[in-house]
Short mmCIF file of C-alpha atoms and ligand atoms in Angstrom, two decimals:
data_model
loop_
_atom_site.label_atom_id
_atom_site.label_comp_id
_atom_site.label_asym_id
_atom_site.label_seq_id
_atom_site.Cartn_x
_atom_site.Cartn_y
_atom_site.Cartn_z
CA UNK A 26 -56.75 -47.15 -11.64
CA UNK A 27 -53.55 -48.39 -10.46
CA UNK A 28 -50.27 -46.84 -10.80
CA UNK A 29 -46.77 -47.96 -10.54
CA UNK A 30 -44.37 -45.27 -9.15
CA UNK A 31 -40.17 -45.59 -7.94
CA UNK A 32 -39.55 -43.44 -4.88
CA UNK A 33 -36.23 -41.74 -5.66
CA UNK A 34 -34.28 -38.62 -4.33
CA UNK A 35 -31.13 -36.42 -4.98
CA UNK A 36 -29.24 -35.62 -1.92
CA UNK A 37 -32.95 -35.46 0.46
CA UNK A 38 -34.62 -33.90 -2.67
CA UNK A 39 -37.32 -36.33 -3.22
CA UNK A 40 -39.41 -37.35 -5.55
CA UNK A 41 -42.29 -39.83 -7.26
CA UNK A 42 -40.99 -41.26 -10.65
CA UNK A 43 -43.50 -42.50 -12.89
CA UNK A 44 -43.00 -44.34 -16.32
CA UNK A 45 -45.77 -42.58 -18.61
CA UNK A 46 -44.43 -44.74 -21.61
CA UNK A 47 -45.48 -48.17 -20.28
CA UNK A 48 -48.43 -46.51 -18.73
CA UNK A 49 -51.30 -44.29 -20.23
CA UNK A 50 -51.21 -41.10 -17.35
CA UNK A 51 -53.49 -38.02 -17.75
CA UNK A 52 -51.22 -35.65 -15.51
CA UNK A 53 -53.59 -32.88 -13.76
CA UNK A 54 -52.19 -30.69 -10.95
CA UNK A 55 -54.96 -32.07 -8.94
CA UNK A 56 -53.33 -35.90 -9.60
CA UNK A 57 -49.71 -34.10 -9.03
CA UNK A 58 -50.59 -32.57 -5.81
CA UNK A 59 -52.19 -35.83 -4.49
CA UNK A 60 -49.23 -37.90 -5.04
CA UNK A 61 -46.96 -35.75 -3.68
CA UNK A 62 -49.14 -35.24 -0.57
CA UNK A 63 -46.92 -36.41 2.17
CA UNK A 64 -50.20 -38.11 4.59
CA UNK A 65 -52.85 -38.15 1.59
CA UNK A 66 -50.54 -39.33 -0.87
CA UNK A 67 -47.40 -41.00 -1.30
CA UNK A 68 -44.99 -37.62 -0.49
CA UNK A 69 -42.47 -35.85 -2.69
CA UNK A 70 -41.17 -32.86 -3.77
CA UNK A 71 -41.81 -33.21 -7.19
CA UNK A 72 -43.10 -35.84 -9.19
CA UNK A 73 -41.18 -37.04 -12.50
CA UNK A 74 -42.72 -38.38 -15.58
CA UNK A 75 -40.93 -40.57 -18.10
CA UNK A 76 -42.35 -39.96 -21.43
CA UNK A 77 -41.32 -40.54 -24.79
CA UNK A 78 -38.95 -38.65 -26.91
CA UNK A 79 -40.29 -35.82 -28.70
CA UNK A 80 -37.78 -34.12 -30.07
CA UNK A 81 -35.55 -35.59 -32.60
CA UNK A 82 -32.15 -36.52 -31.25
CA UNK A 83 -33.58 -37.11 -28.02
CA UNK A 84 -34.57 -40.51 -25.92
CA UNK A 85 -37.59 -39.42 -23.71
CA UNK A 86 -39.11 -36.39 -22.74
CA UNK A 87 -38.67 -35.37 -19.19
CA UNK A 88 -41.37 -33.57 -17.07
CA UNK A 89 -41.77 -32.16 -13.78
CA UNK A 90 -44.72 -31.74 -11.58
CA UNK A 91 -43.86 -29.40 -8.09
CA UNK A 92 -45.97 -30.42 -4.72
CA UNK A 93 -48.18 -27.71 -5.47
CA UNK A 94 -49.35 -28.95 -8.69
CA UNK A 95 -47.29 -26.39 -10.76
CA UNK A 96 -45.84 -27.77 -13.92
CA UNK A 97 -42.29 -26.11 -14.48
CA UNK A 98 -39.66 -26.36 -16.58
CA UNK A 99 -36.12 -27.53 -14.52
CA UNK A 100 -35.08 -29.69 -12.29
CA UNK A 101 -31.60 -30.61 -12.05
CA UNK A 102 -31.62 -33.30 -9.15
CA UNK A 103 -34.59 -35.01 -10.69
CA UNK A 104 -32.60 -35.16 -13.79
CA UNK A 105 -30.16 -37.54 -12.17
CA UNK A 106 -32.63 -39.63 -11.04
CA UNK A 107 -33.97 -39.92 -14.28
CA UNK A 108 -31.30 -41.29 -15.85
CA UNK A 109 -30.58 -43.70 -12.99
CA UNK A 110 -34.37 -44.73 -13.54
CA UNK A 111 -34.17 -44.95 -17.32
CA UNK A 112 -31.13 -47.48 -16.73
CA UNK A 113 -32.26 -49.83 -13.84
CA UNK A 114 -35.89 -49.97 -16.25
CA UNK A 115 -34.27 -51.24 -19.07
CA UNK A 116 -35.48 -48.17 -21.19
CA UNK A 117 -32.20 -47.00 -22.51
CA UNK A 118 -29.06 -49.23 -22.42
CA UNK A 119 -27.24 -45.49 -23.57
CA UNK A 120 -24.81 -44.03 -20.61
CA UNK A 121 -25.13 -40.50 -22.37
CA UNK A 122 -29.01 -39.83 -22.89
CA UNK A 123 -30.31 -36.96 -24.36
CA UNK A 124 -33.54 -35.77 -22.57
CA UNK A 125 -36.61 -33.34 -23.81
CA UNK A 126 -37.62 -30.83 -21.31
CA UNK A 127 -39.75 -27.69 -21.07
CA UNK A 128 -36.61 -25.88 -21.23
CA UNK A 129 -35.18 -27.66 -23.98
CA UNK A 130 -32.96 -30.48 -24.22
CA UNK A 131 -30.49 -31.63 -21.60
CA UNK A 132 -27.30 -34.11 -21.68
CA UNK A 133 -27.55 -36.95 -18.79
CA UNK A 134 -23.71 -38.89 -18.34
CA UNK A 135 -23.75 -42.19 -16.21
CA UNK A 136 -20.23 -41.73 -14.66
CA UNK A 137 -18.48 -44.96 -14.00
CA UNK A 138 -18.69 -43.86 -9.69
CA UNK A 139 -22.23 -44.29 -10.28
CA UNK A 140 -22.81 -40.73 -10.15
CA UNK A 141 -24.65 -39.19 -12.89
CA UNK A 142 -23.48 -35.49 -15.01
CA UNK A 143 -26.07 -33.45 -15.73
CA UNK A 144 -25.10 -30.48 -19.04
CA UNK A 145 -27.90 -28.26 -17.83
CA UNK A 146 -27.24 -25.82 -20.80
CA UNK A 147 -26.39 -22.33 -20.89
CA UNK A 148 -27.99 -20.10 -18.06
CA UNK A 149 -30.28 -16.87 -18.88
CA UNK A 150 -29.82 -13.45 -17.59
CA UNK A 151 -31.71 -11.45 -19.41
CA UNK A 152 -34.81 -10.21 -17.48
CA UNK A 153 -37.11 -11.07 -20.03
CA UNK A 154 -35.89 -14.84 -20.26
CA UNK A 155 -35.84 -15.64 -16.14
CA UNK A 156 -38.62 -14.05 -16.38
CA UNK A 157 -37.71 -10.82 -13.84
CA UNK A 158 -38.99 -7.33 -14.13
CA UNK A 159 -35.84 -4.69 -14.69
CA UNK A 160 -34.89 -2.25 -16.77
CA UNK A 161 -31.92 -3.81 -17.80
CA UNK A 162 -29.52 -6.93 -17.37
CA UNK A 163 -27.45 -6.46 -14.35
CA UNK A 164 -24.93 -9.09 -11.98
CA UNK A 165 -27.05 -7.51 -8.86
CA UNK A 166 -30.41 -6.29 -8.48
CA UNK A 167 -31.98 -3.88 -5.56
CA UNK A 168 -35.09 -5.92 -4.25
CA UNK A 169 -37.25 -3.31 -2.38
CA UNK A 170 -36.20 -0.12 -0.64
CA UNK A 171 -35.41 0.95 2.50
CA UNK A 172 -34.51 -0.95 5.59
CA UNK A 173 -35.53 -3.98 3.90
CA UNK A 174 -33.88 -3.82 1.08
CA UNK A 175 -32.13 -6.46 -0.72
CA UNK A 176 -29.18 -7.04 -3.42
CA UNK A 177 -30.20 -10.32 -5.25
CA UNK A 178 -28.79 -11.93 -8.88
CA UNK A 179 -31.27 -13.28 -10.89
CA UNK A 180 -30.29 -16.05 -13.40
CA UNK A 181 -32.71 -18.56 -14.86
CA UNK A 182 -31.59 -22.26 -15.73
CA UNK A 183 -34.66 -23.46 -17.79
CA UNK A 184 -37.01 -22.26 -14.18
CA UNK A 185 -36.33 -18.64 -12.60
CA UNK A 186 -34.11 -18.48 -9.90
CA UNK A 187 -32.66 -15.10 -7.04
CA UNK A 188 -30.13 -15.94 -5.16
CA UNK A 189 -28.73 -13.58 -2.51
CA UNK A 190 -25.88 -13.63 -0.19
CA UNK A 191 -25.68 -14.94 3.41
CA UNK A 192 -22.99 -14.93 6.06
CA UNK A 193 -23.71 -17.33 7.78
CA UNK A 194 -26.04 -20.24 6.44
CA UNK A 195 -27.16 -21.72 9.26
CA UNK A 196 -28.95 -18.21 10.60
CA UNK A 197 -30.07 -17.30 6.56
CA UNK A 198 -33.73 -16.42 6.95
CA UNK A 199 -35.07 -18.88 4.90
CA UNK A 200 -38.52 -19.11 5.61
CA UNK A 201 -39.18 -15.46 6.22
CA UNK A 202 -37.77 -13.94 2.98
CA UNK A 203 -38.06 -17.22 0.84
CA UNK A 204 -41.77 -17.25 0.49
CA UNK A 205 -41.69 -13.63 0.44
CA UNK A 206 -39.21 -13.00 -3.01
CA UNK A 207 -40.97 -16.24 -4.15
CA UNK A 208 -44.42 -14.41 -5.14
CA UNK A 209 -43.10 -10.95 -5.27
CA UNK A 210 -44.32 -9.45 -8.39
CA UNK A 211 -41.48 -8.54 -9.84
CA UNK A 212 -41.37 -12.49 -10.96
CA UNK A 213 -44.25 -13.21 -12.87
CA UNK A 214 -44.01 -17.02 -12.82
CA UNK A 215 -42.40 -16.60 -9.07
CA UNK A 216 -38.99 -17.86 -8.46
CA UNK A 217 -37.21 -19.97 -6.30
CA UNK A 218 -34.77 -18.36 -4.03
CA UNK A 219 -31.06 -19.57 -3.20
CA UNK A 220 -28.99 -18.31 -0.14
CA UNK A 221 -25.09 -18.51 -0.54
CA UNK A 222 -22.59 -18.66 1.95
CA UNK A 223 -19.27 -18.41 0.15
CA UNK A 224 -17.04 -20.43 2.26
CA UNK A 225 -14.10 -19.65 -0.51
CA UNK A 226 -14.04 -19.23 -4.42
CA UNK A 227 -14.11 -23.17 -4.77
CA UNK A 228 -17.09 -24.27 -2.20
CA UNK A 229 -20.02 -22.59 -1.17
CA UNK A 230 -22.83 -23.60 1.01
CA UNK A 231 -26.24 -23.16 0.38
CA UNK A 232 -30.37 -23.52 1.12
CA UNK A 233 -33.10 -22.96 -1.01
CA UNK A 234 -36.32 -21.90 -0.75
CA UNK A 235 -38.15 -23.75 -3.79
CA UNK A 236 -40.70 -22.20 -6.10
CA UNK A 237 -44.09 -24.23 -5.57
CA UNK A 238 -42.75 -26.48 -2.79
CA UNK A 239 -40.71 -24.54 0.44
CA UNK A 240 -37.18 -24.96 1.69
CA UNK A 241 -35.93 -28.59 0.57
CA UNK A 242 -32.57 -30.57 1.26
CA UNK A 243 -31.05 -29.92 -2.18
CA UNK A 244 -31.77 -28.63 -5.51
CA UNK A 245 -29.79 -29.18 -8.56
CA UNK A 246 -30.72 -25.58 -10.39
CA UNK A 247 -30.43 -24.15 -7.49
CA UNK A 248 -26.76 -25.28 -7.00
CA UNK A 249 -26.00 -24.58 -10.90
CA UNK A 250 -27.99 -20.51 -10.25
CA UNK A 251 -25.80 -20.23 -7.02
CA UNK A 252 -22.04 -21.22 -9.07
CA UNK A 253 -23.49 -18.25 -11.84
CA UNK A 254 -24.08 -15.58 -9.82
CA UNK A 255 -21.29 -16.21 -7.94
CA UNK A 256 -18.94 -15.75 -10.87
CA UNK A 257 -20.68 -13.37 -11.93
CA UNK A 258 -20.23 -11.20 -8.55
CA UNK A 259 -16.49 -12.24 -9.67
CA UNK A 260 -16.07 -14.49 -6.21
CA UNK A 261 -16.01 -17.81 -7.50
CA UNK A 262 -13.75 -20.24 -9.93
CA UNK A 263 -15.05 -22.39 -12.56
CA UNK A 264 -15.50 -25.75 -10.62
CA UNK A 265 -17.08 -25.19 -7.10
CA UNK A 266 -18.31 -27.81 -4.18
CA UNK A 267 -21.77 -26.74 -3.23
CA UNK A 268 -22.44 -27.62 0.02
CA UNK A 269 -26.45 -28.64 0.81
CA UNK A 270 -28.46 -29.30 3.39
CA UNK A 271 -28.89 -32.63 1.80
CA UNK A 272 -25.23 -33.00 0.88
CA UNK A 273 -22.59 -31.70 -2.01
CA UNK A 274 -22.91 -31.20 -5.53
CA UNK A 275 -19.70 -30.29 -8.21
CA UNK A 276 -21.11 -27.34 -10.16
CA UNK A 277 -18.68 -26.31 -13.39
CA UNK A 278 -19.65 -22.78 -15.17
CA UNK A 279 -16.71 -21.68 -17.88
CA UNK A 280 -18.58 -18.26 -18.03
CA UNK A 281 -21.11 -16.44 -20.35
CA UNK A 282 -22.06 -18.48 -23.66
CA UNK A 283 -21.31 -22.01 -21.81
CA UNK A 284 -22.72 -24.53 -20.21
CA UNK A 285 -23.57 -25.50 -16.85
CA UNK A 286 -22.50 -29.05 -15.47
CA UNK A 287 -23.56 -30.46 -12.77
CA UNK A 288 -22.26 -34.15 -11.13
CA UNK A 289 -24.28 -35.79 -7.92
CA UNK A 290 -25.57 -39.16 -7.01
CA UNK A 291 -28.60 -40.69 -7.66
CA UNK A 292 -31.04 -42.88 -4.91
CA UNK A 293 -33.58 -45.36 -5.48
CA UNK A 294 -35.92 -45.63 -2.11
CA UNK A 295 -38.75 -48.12 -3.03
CA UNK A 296 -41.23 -48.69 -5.60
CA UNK A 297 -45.00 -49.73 -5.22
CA UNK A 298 -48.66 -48.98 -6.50
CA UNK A 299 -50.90 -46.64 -5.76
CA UNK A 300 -54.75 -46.92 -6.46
CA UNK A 301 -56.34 -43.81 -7.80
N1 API B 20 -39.03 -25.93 -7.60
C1 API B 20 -38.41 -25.79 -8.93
C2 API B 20 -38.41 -27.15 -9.69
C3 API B 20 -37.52 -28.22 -9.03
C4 API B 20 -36.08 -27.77 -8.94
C5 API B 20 -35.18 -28.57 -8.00
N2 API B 20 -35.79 -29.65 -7.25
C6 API B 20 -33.91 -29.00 -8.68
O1 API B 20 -33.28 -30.01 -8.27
O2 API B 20 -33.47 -28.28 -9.63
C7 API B 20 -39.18 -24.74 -9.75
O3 API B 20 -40.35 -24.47 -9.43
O4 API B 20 -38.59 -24.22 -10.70
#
């Protein structure tokens, strides 16, 4: 079986994007982890699928496949390339598209820079909804006890995310505490893990450790979880830079009840056929 793909990535976060309207694709983790195998396969992050709509009010239906196989609910950078990939296809002539996901529906703006607006809905902090074991809702959790414990906030934008704080970015222990608050149990469905250096209350920097795939360039919820928390801890304004490995993404978060917005670019790489 052949299978056309377009090789696209937000900021370094890369990914496979297939069109699953145009052609008939039996997504298994096995297939997902094979095409995002970067020697075996073609390489990615995550791979995309275009489907259609199935929601009413909605164009397509959006899904998301991480490099371990895992099917999840989020992903804010792939949902700019989506809409870039919608557009250049021909499959939507709309510059506002409304997009199913796992999560619910999401709003996808084609700004006139190119650069694509993402409303990534309103963010979840009660435990039971990231999903995060506690006793009760909280702006900062204690992760573990003693010497190695940790103050994290826990927020989840359609996928779980923690997010602690970092003084300085460039020494943030990425990979030895990401995997480690990943798969701790208090996550159920794991988590992926964001850490902030707050350069001032309008720009932050910051890496993260992704559920299902490891430390990548950029990630869209991980940008939009960052901005939250960080208001939340009451050290950030409503429209902050967020400085990535990758590059910079404009996060907006009015506060409890609203929306999250996120604005970014949007890269097509190649496109070709793989035989399966
Ligand atoms: N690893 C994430 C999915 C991709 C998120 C990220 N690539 C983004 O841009 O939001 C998870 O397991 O929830």
């Amino acid at each position: 079986m052949r299978l056309h793909f377009t090789k696209m990535h937000g900021l370094g976060n890369d990914f496979v994007v297939i069109d699953a309207i145009s052609q008939r694709l039996d997504m298994t983790p096995e297939l997902s982890r094979r095409l995002a195998d970067r020697r075996f396969g073609i390489g990615c992050d995550q791979v995309l699928l275009v489907e259609a709509a199935r929601l009413p009010g909605t164009e397509f239906h959006y899904r998301i496949f991480n490099a371990d196989g895992s099917e999840v609910e989020q992903c804010g950078n792939g949902a700019r390339c989506f809409a870039r990939f919608v557009r250049d296809q021909g499959l939507t002539r709309s510059d506002d598209i409304a997009v199913g996901t796992a999560a619910g529906p999401i709003r996808l703006k084609a700004q006139p820079d190119g650069q694509i607006s993402v409303d990534m809905g309103v963010p979840q902090l009660d435990p039971a909804a990231i999903p995060f074991q506690a006793r009760r809702r909280a702006a900062a959790y204690d992760l573990w006890q003693g010497c190695s414990a940790l103050r994290i906030g826990a927020v989840s934008m359609g996928n779980p995310h923690a997010v602690l704080h970092v003084e300085d970015i460039a020494q943030a222990p990425v990979a030895e505490l990401g995997p480690r608050i990943e798969c701790d149990p208090r996550f159920p469905r794991r988590v992926n893990v964001g850490f902030m250096q707050i350069i001032d209350a309008a720009h932050i920097r910051l890496r993260v450790w992704e559920r299902g795939v490891g430390e990548t360039l950029a990630c869209g919820t991980g940008a939009c979880a960052a901005v939250v928390i960080g208001r939340l801890w009451g050290e950030l304004d409503e429209a902050v830079e967020v400085t990535l490995p990758g590059g910079a993404l404009q996060i907006q978060w009015a506060g409890e009840g609203a929306s999250v917005t996120m604005t970014g670019p949007a890269a097509r790489v190649f496109e070709g056929d793989i035989e399966l």
